Coordinates of C-alpha atoms in Angstrom, one line a residue:
X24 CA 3.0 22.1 9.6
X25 CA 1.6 23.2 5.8
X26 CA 0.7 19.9 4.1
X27 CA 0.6 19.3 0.5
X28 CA -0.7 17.1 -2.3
X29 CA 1.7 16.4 -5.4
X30 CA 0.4 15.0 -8.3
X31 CA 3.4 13.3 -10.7
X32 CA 1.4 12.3 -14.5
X33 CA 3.2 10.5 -16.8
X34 CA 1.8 8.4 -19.7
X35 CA 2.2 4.8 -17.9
X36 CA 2.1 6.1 -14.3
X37 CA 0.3 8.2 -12.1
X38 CA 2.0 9.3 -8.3
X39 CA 0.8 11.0 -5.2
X40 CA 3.0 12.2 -2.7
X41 CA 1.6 13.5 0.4
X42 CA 4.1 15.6 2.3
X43 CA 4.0 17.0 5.2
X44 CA 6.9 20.4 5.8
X45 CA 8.3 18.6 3.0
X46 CA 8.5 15.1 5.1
X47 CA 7.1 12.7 2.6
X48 CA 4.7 10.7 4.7
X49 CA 2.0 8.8 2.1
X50 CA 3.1 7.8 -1.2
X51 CA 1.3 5.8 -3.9
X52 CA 1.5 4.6 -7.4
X53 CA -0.9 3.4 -10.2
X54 CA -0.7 2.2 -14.0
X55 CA -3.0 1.4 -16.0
X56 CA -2.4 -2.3 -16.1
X57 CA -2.5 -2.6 -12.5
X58 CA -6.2 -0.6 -12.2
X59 CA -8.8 -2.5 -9.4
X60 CA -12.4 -3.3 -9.8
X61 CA -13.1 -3.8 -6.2
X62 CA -15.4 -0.8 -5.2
X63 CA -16.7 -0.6 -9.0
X64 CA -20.8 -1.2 -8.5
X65 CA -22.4 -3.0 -11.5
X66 CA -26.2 -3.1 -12.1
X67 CA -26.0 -6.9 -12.4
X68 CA -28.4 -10.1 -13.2
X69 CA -28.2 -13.5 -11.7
X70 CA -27.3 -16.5 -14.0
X71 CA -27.2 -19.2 -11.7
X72 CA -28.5 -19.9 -8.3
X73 CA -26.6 -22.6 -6.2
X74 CA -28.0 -23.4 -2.7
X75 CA -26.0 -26.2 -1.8
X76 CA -23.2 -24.0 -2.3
X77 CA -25.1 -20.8 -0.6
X78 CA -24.4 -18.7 -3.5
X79 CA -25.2 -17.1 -6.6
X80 CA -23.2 -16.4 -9.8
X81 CA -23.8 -12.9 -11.1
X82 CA -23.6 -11.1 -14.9
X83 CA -22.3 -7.6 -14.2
X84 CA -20.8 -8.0 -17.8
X85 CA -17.2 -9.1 -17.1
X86 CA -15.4 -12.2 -18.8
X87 CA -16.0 -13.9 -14.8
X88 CA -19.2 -14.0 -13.4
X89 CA -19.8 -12.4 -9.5
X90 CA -19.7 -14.8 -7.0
X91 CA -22.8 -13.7 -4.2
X92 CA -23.6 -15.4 -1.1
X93 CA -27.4 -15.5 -0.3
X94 CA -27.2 -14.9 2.6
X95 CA -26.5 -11.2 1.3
X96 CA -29.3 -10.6 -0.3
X97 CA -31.4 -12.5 2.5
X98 CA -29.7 -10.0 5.0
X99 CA -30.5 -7.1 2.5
X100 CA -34.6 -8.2 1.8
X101 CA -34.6 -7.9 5.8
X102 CA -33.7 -4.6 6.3
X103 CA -36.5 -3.7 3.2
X104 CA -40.1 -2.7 4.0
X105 CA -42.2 -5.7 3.3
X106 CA -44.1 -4.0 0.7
X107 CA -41.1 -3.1 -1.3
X108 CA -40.0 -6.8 -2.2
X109 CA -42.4 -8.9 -3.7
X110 CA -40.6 -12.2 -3.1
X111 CA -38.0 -12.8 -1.0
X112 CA -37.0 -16.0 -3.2
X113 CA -33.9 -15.2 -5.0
X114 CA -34.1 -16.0 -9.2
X115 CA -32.4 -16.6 -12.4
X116 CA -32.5 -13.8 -14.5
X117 CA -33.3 -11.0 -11.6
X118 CA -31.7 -7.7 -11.0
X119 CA -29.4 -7.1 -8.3
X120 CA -27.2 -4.0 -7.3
X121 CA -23.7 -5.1 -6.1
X122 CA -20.4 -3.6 -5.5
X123 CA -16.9 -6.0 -6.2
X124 CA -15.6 -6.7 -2.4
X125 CA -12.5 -8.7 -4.2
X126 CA -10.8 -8.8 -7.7
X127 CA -10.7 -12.2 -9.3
X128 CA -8.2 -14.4 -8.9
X129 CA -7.4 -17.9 -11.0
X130 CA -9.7 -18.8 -12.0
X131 CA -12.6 -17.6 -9.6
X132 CA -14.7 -14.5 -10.6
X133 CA -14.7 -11.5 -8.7
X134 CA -16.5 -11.6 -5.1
X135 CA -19.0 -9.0 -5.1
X136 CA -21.7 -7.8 -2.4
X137 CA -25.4 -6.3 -2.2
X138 CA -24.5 -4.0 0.6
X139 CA -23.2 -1.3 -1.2
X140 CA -20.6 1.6 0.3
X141 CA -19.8 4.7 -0.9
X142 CA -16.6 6.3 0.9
X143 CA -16.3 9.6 1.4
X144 CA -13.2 11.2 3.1
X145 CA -15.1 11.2 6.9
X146 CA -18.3 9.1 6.1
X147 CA -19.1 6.2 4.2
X148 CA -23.0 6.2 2.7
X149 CA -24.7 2.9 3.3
X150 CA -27.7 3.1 0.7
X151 CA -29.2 -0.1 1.5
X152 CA -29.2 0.6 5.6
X153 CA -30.6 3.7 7.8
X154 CA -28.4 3.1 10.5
X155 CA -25.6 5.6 11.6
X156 CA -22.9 2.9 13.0
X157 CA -18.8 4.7 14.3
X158 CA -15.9 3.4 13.5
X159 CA -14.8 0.4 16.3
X160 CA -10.9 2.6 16.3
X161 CA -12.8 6.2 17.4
X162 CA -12.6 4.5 21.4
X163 CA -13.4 7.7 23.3
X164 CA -17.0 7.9 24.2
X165 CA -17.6 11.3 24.5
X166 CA -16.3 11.8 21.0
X167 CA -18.3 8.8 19.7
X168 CA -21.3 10.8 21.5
X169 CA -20.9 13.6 19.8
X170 CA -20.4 12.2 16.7
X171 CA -23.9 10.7 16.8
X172 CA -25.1 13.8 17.9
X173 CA -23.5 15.7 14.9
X174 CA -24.7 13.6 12.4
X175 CA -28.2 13.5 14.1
X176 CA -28.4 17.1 13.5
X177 CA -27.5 16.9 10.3
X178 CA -30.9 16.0 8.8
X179 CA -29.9 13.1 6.3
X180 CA -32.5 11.0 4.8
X181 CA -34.0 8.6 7.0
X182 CA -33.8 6.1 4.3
X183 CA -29.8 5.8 3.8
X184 CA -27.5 4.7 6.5
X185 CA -23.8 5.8 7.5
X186 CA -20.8 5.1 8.9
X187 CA -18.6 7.8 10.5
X188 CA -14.6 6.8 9.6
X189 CA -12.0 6.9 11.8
X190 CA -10.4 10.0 10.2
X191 CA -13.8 12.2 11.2
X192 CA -12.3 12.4 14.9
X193 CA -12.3 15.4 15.9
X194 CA -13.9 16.8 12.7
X195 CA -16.0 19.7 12.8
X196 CA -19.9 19.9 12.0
X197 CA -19.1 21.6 8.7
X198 CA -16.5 19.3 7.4
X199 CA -19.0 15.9 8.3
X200 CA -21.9 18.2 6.6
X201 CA -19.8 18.8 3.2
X202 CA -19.1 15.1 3.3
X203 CA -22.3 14.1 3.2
X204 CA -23.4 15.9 1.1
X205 CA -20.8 15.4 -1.4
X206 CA -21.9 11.5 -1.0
X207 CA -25.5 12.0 -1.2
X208 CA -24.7 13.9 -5.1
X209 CA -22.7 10.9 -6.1
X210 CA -25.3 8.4 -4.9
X211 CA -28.1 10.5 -6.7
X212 CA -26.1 10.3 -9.9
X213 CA -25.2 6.5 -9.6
X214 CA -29.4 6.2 -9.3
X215 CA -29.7 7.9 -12.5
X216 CA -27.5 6.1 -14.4
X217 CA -28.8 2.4 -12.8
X218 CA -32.3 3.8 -14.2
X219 CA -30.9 4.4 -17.4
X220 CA -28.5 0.7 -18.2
X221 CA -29.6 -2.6 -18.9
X222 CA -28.2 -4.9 -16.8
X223 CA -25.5 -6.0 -16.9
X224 CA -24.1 -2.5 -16.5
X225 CA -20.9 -0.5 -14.6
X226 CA -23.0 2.1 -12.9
X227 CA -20.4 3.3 -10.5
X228 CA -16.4 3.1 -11.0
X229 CA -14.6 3.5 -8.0
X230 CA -11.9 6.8 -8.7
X231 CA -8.7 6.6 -9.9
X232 CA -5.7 7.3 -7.9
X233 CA -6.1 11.4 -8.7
X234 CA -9.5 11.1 -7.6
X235 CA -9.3 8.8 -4.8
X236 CA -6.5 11.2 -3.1
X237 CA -8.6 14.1 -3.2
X238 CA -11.2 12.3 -1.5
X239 CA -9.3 11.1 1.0
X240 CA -6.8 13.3 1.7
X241 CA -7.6 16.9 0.5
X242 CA -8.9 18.4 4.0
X243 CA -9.1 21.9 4.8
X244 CA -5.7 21.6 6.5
X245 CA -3.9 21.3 3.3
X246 CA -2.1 24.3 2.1
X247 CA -2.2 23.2 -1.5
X248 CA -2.7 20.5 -4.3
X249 CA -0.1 20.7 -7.0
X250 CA 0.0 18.9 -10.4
X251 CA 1.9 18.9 -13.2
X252 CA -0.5 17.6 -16.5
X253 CA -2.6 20.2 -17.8
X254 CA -5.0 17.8 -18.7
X255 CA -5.5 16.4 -15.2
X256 CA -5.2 20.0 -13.7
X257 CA -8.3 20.7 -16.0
X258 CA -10.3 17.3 -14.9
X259 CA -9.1 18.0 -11.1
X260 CA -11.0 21.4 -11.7
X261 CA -14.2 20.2 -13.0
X262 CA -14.3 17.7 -10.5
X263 CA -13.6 20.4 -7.6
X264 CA -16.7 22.4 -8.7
X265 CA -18.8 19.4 -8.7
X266 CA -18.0 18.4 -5.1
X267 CA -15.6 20.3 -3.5
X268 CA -15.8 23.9 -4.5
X269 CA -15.2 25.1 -1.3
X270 CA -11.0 24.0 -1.7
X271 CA -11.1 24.3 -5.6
X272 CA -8.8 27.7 -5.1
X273 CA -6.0 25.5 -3.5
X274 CA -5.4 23.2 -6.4
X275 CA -2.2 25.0 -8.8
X276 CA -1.1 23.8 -11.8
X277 CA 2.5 23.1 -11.7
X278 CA 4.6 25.0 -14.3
X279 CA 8.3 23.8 -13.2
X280 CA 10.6 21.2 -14.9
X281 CA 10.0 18.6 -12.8
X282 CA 7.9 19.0 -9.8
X283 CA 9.2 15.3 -7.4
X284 CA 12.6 16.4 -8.1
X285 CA 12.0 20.2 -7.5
X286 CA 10.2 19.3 -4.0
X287 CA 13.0 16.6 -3.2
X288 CA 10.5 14.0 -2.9
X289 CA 12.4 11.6 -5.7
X290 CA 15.0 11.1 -3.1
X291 CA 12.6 10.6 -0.2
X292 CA 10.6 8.0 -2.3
X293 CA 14.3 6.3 -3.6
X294 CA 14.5 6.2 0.3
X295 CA 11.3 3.7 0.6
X296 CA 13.4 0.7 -1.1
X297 CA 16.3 0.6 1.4
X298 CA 15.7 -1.6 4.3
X299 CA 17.2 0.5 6.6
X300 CA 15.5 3.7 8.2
X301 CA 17.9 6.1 10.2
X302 CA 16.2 9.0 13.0
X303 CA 17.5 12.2 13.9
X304 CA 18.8 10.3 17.4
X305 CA 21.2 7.9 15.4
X306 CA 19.1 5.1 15.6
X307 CA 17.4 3.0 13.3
X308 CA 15.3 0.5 12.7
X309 CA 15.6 -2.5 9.8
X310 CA 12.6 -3.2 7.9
X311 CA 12.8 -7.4 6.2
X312 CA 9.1 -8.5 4.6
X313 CA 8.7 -12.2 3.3
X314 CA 6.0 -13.4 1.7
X315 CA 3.6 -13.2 5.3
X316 CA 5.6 -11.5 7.2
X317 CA 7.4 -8.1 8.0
X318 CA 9.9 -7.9 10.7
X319 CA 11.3 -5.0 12.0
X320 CA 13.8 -4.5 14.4
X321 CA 15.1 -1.4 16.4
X322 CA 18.4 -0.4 17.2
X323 CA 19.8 2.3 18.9
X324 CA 22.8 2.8 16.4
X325 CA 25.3 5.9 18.0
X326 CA 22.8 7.2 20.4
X327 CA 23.5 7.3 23.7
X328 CA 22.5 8.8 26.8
X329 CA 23.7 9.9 30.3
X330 CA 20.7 8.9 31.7
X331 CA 22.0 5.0 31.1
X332 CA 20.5 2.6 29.1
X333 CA 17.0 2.4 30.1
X334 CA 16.7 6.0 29.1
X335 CA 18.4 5.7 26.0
X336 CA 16.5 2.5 25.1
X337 CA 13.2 4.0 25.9
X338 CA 13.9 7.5 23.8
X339 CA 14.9 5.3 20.6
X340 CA 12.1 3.0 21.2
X341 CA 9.8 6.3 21.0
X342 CA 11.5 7.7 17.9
X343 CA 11.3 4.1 16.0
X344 CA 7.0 3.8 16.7
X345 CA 6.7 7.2 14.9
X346 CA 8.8 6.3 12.0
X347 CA 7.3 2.3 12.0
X348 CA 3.7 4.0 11.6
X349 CA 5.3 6.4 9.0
X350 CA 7.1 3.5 7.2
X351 CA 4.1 0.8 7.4
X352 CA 1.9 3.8 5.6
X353 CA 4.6 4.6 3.0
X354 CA 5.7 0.9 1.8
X355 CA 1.8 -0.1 2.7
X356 CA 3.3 -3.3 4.2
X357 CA 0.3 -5.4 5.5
X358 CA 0.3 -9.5 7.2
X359 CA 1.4 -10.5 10.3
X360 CA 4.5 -7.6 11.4
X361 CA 6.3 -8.2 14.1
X362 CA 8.0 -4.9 16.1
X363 CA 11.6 -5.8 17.9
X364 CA 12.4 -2.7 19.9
X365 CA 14.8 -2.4 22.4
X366 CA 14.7 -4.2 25.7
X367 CA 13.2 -2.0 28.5
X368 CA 13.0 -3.1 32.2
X369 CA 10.5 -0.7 33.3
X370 CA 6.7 -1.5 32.6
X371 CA 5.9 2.5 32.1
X372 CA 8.6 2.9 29.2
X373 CA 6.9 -0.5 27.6
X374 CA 3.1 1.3 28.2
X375 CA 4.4 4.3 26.3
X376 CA 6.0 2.9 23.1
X377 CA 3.0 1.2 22.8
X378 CA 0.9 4.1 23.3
X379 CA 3.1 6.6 20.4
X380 CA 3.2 3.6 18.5
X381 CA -1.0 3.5 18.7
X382 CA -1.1 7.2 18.3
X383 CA 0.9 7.1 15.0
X384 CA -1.1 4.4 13.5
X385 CA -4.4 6.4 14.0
X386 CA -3.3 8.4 11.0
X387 CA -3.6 5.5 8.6
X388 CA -7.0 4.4 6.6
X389 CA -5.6 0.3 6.4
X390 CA -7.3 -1.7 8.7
X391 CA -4.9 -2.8 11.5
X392 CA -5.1 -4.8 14.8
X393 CA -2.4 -4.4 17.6
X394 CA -1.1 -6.4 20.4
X395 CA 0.4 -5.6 24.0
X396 CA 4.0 -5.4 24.0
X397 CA 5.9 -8.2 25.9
X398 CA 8.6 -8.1 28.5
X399 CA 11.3 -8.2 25.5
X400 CA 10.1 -5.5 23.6
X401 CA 8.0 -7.2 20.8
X402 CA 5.2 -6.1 19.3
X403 CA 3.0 -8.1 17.2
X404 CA 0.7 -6.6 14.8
X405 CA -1.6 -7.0 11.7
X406 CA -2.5 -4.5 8.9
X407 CA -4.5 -4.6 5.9
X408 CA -2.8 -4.2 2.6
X409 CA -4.6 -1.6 0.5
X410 CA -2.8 -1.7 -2.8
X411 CA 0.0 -3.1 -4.3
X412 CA 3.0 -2.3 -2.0
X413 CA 5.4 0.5 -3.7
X414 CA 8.2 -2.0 -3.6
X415 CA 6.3 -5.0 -5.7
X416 CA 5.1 -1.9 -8.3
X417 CA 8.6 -1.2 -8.5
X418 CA 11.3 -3.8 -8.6
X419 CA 11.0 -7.7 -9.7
X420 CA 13.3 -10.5 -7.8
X421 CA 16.9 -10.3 -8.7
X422 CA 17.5 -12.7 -11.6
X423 CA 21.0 -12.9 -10.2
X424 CA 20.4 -13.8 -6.7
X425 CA 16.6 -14.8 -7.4
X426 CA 15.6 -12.7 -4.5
X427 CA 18.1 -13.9 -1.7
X428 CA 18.9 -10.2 -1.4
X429 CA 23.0 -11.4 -1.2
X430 CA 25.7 -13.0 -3.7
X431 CA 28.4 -15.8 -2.9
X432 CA 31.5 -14.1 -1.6
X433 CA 34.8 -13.5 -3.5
X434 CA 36.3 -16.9 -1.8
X435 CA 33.3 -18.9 -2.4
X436 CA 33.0 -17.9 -5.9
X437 CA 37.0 -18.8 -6.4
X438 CA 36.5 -21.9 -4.7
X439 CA 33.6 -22.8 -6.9
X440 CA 35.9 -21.5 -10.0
X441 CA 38.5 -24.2 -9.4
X442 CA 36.2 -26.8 -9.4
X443 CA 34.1 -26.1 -12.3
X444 CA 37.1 -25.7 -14.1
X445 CA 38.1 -29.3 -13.1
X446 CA 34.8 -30.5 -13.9
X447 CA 35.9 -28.9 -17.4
X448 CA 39.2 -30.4 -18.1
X449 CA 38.3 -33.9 -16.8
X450 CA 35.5 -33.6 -19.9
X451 CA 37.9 -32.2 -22.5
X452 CA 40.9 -33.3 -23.7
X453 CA 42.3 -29.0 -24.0
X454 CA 45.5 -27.9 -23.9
X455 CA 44.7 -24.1 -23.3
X456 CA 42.0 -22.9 -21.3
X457 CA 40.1 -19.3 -21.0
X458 CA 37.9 -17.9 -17.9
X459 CA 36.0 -14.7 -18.0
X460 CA 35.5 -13.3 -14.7
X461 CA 34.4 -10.3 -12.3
X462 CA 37.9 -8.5 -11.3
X463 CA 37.2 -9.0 -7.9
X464 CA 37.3 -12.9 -8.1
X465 CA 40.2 -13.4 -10.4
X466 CA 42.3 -11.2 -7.7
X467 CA 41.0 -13.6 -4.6
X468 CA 42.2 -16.9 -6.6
X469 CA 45.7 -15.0 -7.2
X470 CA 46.0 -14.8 -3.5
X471 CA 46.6 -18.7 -3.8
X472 CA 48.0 -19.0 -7.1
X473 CA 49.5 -22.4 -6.3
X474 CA 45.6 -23.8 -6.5
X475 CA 45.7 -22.6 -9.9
X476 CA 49.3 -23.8 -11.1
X477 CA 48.1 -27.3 -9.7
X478 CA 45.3 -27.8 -12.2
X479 CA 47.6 -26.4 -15.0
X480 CA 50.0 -29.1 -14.0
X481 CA 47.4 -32.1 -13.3
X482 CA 46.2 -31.7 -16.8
X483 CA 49.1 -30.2 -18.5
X484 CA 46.8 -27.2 -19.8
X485 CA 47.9 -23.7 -19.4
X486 CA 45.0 -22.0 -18.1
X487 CA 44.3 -18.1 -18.8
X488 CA 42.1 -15.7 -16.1
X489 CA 40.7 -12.7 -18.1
X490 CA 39.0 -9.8 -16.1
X491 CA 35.5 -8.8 -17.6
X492 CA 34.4 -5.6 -15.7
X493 CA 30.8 -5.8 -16.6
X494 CA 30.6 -9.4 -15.7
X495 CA 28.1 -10.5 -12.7
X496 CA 30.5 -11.3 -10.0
X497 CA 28.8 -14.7 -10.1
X498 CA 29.0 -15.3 -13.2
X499 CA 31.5 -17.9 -14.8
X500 CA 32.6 -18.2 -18.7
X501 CA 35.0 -20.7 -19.5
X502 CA 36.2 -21.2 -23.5

């Protein structure tokens, strides 16, 4: 299925869609307000050394200093030839390479590290190691072997370590040899520039969201990259020649009105905030995150099957582990998520949900760690949260229902009326009364009019209901 990149610019917002025959499956938003240090490396210098707290606070020229455990750069003078470090004692005022791990928070400074990474789309360069180390998800062994055996043949230097990512599965010898050595230019540039700063210094910033897609995402199976700025079309290009000049003839310029709503992506992403998910089989699954946790629970909806139950429960159950990988990718939901799929009797069926469920999850780059699934058809899960989920970008709590997610119903709310307006007339001494209302509440307390004629009669006040359309339905204005 042809694969694409679309690239959305506007002047407060940058978007990537990733589609796949026009099935949205990765989507992702960033302003400039909400930009991340964490991957920036600074060229920084040590103001304060604390051992009783294991740490030191490091200058890489931000209002917060770097908070550094020792044992980092104990670990790092290690690995180091002897001869190379002159003291192993760590100082105020020396210089120090690190790369921001966290972003601050409160009022703690940013947590930063000495082992530097540089990710690439199938490798990550370790400049401070000379190991080669595979990703813990690649669990076949003969692919791990001949991973090891790829890169091995690949004559890096001896002096920089890497890690093979989970996404270089399956990868060819080319694609891991491009990779590397698109990460071996960067690191040589980030040298030169740490050469050429005073400390404290931003030698490397991690990429934008433009960039960062095209690292991760533009592989040869791509069938284009599309974008709609001129301006970032133009800095797309220089940065393809740099590179990636081998796919710089698949990146277009997009000269449409508007290229989401041309590719009918603006309704697939419109799709992300609804918390229910419907398949092609009539099922569906609910999606409810809290603050820690997501739950999601499978139903079978108008499917049904000869076969009986078991068979029915077992092709839904299928169906909804595709579309929970899809959907935990999309919304990048991350905590504690707990999977309620349909109840399955027999231990196969149970084996492989959980198996398509694992499969699916092997296409996304967020850290995750999966259970078994029990007798009853729950799953419990955890995933990493890489950015800002899509739906906290996007929408703020209700200030009408302060993120309940429901309003009082039309009785309650004409229950409530009658007694705030008894509240009211006890107070004043008013012979004629006025209530502004939602339509929809003023025609549940005519149902029971009597309720109304009663208070008019208790404190001889003649009491007037006026419909406001554009009132909140829980809103209340008495005058």
């Amino acid at each position: 299925m042809p694969r694409e990149i679309l690239i959305n610019i506007e002047t407060q917002e940058k978007r990537v869609a990733i589609t796949s025959d026009g099935r949205l499956e990765e989507f992702y938003i960033e302003r400039p307000q909400d930009k991340t240090i964490v991957g920036n490396i600074y060229k920084g210098k040590i103001e304060a050394v604390l051992p009783s707290l294991g740490a030191a606070f490091v200058d890489i020229g931000l209002a917060k200093k770097g908070f550094l455990y020792l044992s980092e750069l104990e670990s790092l003078y290690e690995a180091l030839e002897p001869k190379e470090v002159k003291s192993r004692e760590v100082k105020k005022g020396q210089e120090v390479m690190v790369q921001v791990v966290k972003e601050s928070f409160g009022t703690k400074g940013p947590r930063i590290s000495c082992h530097i990474g540089l990710p690439g789309r199938y490798l990550v360069l370790m400049p401070q190691d000379n190991q080669i180390g595979i990703s813990r998800r690649i669990e076949d062994e003969e692919e791990r072997r001949r991973l090891r055996q790829v890169l091995s043949e690949l004559k890096l230097p001896k002096n920089l370590g890497f890690i093979v990512r989970t996404a270089a599965s399956g990868r060819s010898r080319n694609e891991l040899l491009r990779d590397a050595r698109f990460l071996l230019k960067l690191w040589q540039r980030t040298e030169k520039i740490s050469q050429r700063k005073q400390s404290p210094a931003l030698i490397y910033e991690e990429y934008d969201l433009t960039l960062r897609a095209i690292r991760d995402s533009f592989t040869e199976d791509v069938h284009k990259l599309i974008i709609d700025s001129k301006p970032e079309f133009y800095r797309v290009q220089r940065f393809m020649k740099t590179f990636l000049r081998y796919l710089a003839n698949k990146v277009e310029l997009y000269r449409g009105q508007d290229l989401f709503e041309d590719k009918d992506i603006e309704r697939q992403i419109n799709k992300i905030f609804e918390n229910k998910v419907y398949f092609k089989s009539k099922g569906y699954i609910v999606i409810e995150p809290t603050e820690g946790l997501v739950v999601i629970d499978v139903n079978s909806g108008g499917f049904r099957s000869k076969a009986g139950h078991e068979d029915a429960a077992f092709k839904v159950n299928c169906e909804a582990a595709e579309e929970v990988a899809r959907q935990l990718r999309l919304r990048d939901l991350g905590g504690i998520i707990v999977i309620d799929f349909i109840d399955m009797e027999k231990e196969g069926h149970r084996r492989e949900v959980l198996n398509v469920l694992k499969k699916a999850l092997n296409e996304d780059k967020a850290k995750y760690d999966i259970t078994g699934i029990s007798e009853f058809g729950l799953v419990e899960m955890t995933r990493e949260r890489v950015h800002n989920t899509v739906q906290t970008l996007s929408y703020e709590s209700c200030p009408y229902c302060q993120g309940r997610g429901k309003v009082k119903s039309k009785t309650t709310l004409a229950i409530f009326v009658l007694r705030q307006l008894k509240r009211f007339l006890k107070t004043k001494n008013m012979r004629e009364v006025t209530v502004y209302l939602h339509p929809s509440v003023i025609e549940e307390i005519s149902k029971n009019s009597q309720n109304l004629k009663g208070l008019e009669r208790q404190f001889r006040a003649r009491i007037h209901l006026v419909a406001e359309p554009a009132c909140h339905i829980e809103e209340i204005k008495i005058s």
